[in-house]
Coordinates of C-alpha atoms in Angstrom, one line a residue:
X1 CA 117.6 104.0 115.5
X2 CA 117.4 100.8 112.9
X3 CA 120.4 99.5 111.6
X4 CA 118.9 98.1 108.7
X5 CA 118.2 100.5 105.8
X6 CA 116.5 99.5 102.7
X7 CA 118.6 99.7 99.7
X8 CA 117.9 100.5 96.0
X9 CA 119.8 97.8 94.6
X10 CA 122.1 97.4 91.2
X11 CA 121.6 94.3 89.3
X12 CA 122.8 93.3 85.8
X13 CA 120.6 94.3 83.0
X14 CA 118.2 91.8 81.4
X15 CA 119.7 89.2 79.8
X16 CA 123.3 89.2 81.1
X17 CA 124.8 86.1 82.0
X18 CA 124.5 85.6 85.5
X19 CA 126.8 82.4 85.5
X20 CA 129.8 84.5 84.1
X21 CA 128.6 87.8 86.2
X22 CA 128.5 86.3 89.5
X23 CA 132.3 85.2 91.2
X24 CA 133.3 83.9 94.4
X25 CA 134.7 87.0 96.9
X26 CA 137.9 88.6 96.2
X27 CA 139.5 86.9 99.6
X28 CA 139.1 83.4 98.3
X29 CA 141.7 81.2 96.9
X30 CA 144.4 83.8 97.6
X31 CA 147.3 81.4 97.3
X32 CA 145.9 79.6 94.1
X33 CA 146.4 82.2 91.2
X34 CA 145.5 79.2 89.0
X35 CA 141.5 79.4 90.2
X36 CA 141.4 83.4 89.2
X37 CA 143.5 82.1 85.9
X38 CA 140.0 79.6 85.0
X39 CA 137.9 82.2 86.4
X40 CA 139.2 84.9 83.5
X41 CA 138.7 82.2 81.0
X42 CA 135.3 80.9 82.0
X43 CA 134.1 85.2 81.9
X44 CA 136.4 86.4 78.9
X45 CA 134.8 89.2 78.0
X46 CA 130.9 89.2 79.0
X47 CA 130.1 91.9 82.0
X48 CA 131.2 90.1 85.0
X49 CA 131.7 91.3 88.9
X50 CA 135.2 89.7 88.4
X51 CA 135.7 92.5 86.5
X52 CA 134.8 95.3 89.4
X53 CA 136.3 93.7 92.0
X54 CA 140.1 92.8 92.9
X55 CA 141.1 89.5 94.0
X56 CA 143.1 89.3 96.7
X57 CA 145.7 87.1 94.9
X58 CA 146.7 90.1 92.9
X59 CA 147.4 92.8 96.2
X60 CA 150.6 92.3 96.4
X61 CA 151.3 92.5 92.8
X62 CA 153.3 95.4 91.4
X63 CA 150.3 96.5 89.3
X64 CA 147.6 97.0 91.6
X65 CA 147.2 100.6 90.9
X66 CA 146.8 99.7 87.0
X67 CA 144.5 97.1 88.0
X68 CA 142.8 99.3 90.3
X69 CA 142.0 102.4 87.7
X70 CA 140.6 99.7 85.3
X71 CA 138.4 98.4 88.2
X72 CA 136.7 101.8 88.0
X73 CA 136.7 102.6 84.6
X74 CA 134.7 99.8 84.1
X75 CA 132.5 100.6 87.2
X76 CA 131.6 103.7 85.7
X77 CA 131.5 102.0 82.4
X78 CA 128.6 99.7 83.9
X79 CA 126.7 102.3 85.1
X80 CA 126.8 104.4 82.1
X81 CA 126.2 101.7 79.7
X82 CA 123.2 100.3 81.6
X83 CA 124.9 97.1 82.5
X84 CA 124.3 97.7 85.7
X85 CA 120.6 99.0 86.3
X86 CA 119.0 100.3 89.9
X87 CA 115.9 98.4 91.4
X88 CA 113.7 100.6 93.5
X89 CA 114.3 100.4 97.0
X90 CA 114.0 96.6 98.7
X91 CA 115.7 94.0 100.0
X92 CA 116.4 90.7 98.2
X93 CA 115.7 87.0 99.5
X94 CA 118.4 84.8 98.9
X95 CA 119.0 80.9 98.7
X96 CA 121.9 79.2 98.0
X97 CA 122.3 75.4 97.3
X98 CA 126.4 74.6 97.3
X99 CA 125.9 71.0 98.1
X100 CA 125.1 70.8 102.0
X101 CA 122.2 68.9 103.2
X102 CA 120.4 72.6 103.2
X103 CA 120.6 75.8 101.9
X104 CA 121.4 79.3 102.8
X105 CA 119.1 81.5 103.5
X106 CA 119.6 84.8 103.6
X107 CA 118.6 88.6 103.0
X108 CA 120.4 91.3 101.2
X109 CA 119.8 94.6 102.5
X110 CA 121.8 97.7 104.1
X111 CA 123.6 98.5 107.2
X112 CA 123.7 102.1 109.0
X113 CA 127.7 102.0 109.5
X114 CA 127.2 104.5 112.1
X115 CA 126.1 101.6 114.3
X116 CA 129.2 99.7 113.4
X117 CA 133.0 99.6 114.7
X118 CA 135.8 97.4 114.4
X119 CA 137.8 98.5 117.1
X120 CA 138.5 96.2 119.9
X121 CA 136.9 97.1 123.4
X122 CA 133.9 99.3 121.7
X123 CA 130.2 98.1 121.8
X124 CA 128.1 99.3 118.7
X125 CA 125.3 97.1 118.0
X126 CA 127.0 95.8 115.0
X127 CA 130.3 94.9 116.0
X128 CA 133.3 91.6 113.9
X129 CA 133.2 88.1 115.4
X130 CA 136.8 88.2 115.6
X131 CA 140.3 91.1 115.8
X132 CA 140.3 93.1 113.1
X133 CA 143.9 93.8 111.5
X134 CA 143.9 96.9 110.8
X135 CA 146.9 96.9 108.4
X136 CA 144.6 95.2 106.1
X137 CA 142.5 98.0 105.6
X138 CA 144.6 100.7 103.8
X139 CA 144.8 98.7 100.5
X140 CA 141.3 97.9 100.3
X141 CA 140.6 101.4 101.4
X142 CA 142.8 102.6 98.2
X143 CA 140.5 100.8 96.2
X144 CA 137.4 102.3 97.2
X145 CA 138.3 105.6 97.4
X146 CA 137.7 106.0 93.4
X147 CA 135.2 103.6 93.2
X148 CA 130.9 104.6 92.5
X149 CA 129.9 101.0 93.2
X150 CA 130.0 98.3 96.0
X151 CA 130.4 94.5 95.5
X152 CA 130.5 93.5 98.8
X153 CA 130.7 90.2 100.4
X154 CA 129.5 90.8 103.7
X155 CA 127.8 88.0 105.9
X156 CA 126.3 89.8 108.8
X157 CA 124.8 86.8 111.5
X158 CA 121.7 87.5 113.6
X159 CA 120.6 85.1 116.6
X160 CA 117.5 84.1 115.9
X161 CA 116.5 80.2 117.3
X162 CA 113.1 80.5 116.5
X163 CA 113.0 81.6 113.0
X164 CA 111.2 84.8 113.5
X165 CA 112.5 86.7 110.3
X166 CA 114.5 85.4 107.6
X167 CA 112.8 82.0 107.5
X168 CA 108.7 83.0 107.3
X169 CA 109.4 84.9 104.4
X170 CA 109.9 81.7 102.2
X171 CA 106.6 80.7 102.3
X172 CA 105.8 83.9 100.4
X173 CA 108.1 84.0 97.4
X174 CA 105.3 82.9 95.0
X175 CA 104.2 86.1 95.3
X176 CA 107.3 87.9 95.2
X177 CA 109.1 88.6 92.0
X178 CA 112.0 86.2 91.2
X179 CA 115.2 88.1 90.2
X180 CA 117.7 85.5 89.6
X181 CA 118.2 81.7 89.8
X182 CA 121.7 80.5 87.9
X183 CA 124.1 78.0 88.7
X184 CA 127.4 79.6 90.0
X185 CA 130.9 78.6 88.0
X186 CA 133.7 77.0 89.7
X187 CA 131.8 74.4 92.1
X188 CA 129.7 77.4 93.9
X189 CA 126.4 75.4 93.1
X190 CA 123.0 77.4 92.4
X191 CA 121.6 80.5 93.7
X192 CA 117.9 81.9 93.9
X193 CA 116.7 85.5 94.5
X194 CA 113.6 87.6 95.1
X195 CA 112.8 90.9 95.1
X196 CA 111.0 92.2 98.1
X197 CA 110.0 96.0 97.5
X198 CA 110.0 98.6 100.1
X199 CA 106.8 98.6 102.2
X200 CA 104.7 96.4 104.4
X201 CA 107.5 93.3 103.8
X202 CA 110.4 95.5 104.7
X203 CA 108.6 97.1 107.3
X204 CA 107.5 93.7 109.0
X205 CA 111.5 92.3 108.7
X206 CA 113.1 95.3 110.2
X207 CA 110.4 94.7 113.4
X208 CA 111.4 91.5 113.7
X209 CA 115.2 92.1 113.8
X210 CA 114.6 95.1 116.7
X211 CA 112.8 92.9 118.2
X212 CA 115.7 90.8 118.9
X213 CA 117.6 93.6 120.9
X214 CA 114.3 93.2 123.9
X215 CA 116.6 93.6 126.4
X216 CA 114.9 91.0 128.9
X217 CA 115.0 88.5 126.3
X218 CA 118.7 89.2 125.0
X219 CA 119.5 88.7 128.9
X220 CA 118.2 85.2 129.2
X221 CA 119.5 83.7 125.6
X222 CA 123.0 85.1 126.9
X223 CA 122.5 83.9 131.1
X224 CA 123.5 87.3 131.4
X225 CA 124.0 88.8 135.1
X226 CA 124.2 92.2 134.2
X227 CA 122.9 94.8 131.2
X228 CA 125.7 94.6 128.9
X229 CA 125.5 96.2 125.9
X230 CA 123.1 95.0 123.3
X231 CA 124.8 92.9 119.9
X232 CA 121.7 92.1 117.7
X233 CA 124.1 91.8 114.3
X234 CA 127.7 90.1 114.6
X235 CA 130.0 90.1 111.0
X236 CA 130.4 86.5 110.3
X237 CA 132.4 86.7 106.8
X238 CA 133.6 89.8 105.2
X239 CA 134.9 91.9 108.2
X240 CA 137.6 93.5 106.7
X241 CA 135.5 94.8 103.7
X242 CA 133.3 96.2 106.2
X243 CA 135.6 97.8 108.2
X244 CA 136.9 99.2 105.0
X245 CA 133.9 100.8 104.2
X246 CA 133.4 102.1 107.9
X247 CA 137.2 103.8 107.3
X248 CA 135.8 105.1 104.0
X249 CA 132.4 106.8 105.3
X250 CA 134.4 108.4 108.7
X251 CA 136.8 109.7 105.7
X252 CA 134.3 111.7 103.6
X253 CA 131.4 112.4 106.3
X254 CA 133.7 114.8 107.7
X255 CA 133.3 117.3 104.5
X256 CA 129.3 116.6 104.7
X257 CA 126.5 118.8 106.4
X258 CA 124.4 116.8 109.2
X259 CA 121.8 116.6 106.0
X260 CA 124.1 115.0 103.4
X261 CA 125.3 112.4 106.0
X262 CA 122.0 111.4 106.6
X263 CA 121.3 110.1 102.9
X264 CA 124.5 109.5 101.7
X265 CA 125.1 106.0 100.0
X266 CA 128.6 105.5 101.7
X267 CA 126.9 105.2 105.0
X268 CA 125.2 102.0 104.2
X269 CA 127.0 99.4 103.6
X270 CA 125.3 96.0 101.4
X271 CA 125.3 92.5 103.1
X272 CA 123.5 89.5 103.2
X273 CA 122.1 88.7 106.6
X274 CA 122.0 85.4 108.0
X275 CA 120.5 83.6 110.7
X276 CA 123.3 81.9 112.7
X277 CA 120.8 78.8 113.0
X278 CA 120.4 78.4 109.3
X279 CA 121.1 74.6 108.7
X280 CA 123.4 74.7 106.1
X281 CA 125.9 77.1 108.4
X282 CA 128.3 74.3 110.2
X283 CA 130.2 75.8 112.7
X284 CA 133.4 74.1 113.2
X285 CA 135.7 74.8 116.1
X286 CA 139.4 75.1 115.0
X287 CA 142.2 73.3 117.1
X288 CA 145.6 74.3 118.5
X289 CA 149.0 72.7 118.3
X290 CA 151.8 74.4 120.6
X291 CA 155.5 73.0 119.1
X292 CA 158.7 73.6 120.7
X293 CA 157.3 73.0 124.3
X294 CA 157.7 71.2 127.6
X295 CA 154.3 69.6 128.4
X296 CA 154.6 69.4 132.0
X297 CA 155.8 72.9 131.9
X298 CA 153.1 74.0 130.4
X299 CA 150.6 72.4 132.2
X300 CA 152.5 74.1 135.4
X301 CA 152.0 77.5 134.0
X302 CA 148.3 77.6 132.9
X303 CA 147.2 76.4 136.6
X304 CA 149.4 79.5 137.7
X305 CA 147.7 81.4 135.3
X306 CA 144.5 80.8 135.9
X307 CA 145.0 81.0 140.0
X308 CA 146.1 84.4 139.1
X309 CA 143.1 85.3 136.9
X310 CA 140.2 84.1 139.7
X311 CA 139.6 80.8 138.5
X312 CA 140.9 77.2 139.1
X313 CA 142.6 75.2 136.8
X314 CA 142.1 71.0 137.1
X315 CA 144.3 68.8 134.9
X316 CA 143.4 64.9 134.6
X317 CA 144.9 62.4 132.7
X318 CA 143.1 59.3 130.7
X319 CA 143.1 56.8 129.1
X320 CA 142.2 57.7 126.1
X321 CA 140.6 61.2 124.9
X322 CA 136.8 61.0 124.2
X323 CA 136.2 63.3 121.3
X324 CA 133.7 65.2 120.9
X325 CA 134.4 66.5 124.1
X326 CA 131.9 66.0 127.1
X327 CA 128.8 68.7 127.1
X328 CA 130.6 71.6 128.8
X329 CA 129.6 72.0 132.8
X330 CA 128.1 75.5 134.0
X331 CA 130.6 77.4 135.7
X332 CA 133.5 75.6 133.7
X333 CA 135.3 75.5 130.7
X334 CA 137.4 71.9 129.3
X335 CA 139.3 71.3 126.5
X336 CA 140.9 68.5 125.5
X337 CA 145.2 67.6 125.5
X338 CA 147.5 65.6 124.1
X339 CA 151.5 65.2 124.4
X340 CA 153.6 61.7 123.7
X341 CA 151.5 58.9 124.9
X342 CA 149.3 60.8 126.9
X343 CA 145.8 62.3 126.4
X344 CA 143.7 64.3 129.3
X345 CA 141.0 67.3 129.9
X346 CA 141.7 70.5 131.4
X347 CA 138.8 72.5 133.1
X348 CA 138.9 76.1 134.1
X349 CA 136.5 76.9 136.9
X350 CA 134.7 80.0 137.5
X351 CA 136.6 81.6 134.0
X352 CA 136.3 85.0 133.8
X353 CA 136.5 84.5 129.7
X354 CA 133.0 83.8 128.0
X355 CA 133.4 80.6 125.8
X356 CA 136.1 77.5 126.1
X357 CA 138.3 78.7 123.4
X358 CA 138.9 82.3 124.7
X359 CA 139.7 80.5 128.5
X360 CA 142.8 78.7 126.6
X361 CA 143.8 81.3 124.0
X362 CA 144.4 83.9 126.8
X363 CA 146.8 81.6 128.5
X364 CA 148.5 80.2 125.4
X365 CA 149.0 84.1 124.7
X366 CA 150.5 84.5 127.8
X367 CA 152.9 81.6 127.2
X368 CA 153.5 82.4 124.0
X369 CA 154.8 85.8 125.4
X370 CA 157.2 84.6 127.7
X371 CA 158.8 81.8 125.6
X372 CA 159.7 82.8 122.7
X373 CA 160.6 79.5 121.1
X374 CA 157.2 77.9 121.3
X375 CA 154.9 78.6 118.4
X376 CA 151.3 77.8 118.0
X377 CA 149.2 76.6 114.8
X378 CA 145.8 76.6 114.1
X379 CA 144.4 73.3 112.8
X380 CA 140.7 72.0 110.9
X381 CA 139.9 67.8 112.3
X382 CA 141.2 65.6 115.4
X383 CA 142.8 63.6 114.0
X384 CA 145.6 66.5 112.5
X385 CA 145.7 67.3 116.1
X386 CA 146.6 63.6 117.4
X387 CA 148.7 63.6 114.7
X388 CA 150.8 66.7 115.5
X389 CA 150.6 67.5 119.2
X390 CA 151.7 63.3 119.9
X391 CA 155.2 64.7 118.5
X392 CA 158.0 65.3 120.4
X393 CA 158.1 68.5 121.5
X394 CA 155.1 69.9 120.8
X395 CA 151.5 69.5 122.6
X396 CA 147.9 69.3 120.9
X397 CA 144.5 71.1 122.4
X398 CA 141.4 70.0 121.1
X399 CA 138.1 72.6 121.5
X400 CA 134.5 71.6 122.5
X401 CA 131.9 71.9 119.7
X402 CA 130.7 75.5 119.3
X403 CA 127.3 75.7 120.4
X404 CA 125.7 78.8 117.9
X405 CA 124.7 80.6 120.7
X406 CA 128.3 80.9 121.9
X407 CA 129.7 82.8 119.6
X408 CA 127.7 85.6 120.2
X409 CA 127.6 85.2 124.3
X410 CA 131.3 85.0 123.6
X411 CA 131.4 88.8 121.4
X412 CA 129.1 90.2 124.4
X413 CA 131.2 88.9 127.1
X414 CA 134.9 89.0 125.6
X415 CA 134.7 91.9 123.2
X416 CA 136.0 89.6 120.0
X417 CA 136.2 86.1 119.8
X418 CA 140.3 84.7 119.4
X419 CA 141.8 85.0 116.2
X420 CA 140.6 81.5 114.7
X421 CA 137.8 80.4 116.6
X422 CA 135.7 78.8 114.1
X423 CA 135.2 77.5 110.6
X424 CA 132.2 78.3 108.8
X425 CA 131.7 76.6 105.6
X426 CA 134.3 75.6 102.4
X427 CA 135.9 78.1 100.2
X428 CA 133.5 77.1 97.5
X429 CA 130.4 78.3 99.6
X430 CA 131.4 81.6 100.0
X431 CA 129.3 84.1 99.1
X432 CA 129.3 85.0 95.2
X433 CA 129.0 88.3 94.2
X434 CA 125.9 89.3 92.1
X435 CA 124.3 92.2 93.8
X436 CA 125.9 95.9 94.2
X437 CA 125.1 99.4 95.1
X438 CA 125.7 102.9 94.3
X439 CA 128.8 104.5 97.2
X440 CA 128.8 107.9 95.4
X441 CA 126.2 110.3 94.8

């Protein structure tokens, strides 16, 4: 079974305003009211996705449900007015200049949700990068209920190092039919997009992303020992409004014959799929910063830890603290530390976790546990961490670079990733809403 279904897409009717219809994703800037305040003013009253969608600013105020009942009102409104008109089936080819030294490149098309889950411990062949909170699903999920159309925001990552199917298509988009190419408001840069119709194209990009499941070659790319279970999609922004609409389609497929679930919109989520590799995608690894600890104590623990997990745990002091970190060694994690005037690197030996950062975050979990007075932060840059952890009282970690490959070894091998493992691009590059599909029949 494929889990990637060609869409028929919705797109604003000839000659709307793609500059005011297209808006950053509703989980953006959600404690800066102030950029939803410009982005009502710079979309007064043209049709606008702003206008279908609910920032995330707003959830907690007291007049969500008003906001919500207008939210599909003019949904339907859309629809019925032509504003929002369907394609035949396809997928779209996207690029997206927001000021790096390259591009996204992407393609919009549809996930089976049958061959996703959120839950922790599971193994579908779609499965989050990181834990999914559950309690942040209910609201969305109110919000969808009543809705006819998705907006969504999805960026579903595929490992592909040699190129093998997003990239060749761009050497073809003379001959494809261009369906947008607008600047974005609010610092998001400019966006492209082609239509690619349902046939030999579509046929020929689905191949290619099966073909990354071949299980001997999924084995080597990971070093894996065993057969685990194949991950040839991994949810890279947008989690939450996918496991939203996974909640949503378990919810009504129970009312549906074997037939209707076969074809029913709901099942398919939209996303834009992304090769990991894609240049403009800097993966940044985000640091810890224990406070309210005993260094030397801590230190103590984690090799007790670790000799009680199987592995080995060396601590040695320097100098000074070269980062970036030294290229990882096989059979080991390092991560750098830092406490008062003293800088070191401590490597875990024959871990039993898949990547550096899960080897230190199930330790500093355990700590964490059992002393309640420390607390841990999650910081963005080095230099915050030298900053911070050289205080009294508190002690900083700093994380290897995250080689692209890891993150997925790291789903495969772990389950999730930690809670704040990486950092993938600015606020401003997130992706902007502009294309949407039918959830009701």
């Amino acid at each position: 079974m494929s889990c990637v279904s060609v869409p028929k897409i919705l797109m604003p009717k000839q000659g709307t305003d793609l500059y005011k219809w297209a808006v950053i994703a509703c989980d953006q800037y959600t404690s800066q009211p102030d950029y939803w305040e410009e982005t009502d003013r710079i979309v007064g009253d043209a049709p606008s996705t702003l206008r279908i969608t609910l920032p995330e600013v707003f959830l907690e105020q007291g007049d969500v449900a008003a906001r919500t009942d207008a939210i599909n009102r003019t949904m339907q409104q859309y629809l019925a007015d032509g504003v929002l008109t369907e394609l035949p089936a396809g997928f779209v080819l996207t690029e997206r200049y927001s000021g790096g030294a390259a591009p996204r490149r992407g393609l919009v098309a549809a996930i089976d949700l049958e061959c996703y889950e959120y839950a922790a411990g599971l193994r579908s062949l779609v499965r989050p990068t990181e834990k999914t909170i559950v309690e942040r699903i209910p609201p969305r999920l109110d919000i969808r209920r009543n809705a006819s159309v998705e907006v969504p925001h999805i960026m579903l990552l595929i490992d592909d190092p040699n190129r093998t199917v997003i990239e060749p298509m761009f050497a073809q988009t003379a001959q494809l039919e261009q369906l947008y190419s607008t600047d974005l408001m609010q610092n998001g840069g400019h966006i492209n997009g082609w239509f690619i119709p349902e046939g030999e194209l579509t046929d020929r990009l689905i191949a290619a992303m099966e073909a990354l499941s071949d299980r001997e070659a999924f084995n080597q790319k990971y070093r894996l020992t065993e057969d685990l279970p194949l991950l040839p999609f991994a949810v890279g922004d947008g989690n939450h409004s996918m496991a939203t609409a996974k909640a949503y389609w378990e919810d009504i497929k129970k009312d549906l014959s074997p037939e209707e679930q076969a074809t029913h919109p709901a099942r398919f989520a939209l996303c834009e799929i992304v090769n990991i590799h894609d240049e403009s995608l800097l993966i940044e690894p985000i640091h810890r910063v224990m406070f309210h600890v005993d260094a030397e104590d801590l230190l103590a623990a984690a090799q007790a830890f670790y000799a009680a997990n199987g592995s080995t745990c060396e601590v040695a002091f320097a100098d000074a603290l070269p980062y970036p970190l030294p290229q990882q060694q096989e059979g080991a994690h390092t991560v750098g530390f830092c406490f008062g005037a003293r800088t070191g690197l401590l490597t875990v030996k024959q871990p039993r976790w898949g990547i550096p950062l899960a080897t230190l975050q199930a330790f500093l979990d355990d700590y964490l546990a059992q002393r309640p007075e420390a607390k841990l932060d999650y910081i963005h840059g080095a230099d915050i961490v030298r900053s911070l952890g050289c205080a009294a009282g508190n002690m900083g970690f700093f994380l290897p670079d995250i080689e692209k490959n890891d993150l997925f070894r790291g789903v495969i091998l772990d389950g999730v990733l930690p809670r704040k493992t990486f950092s993938m691009g600015e606020a401003h590059e997130k992706r902007y809403y502009m294309e949407s599909k039918r959830i009701v029949r």
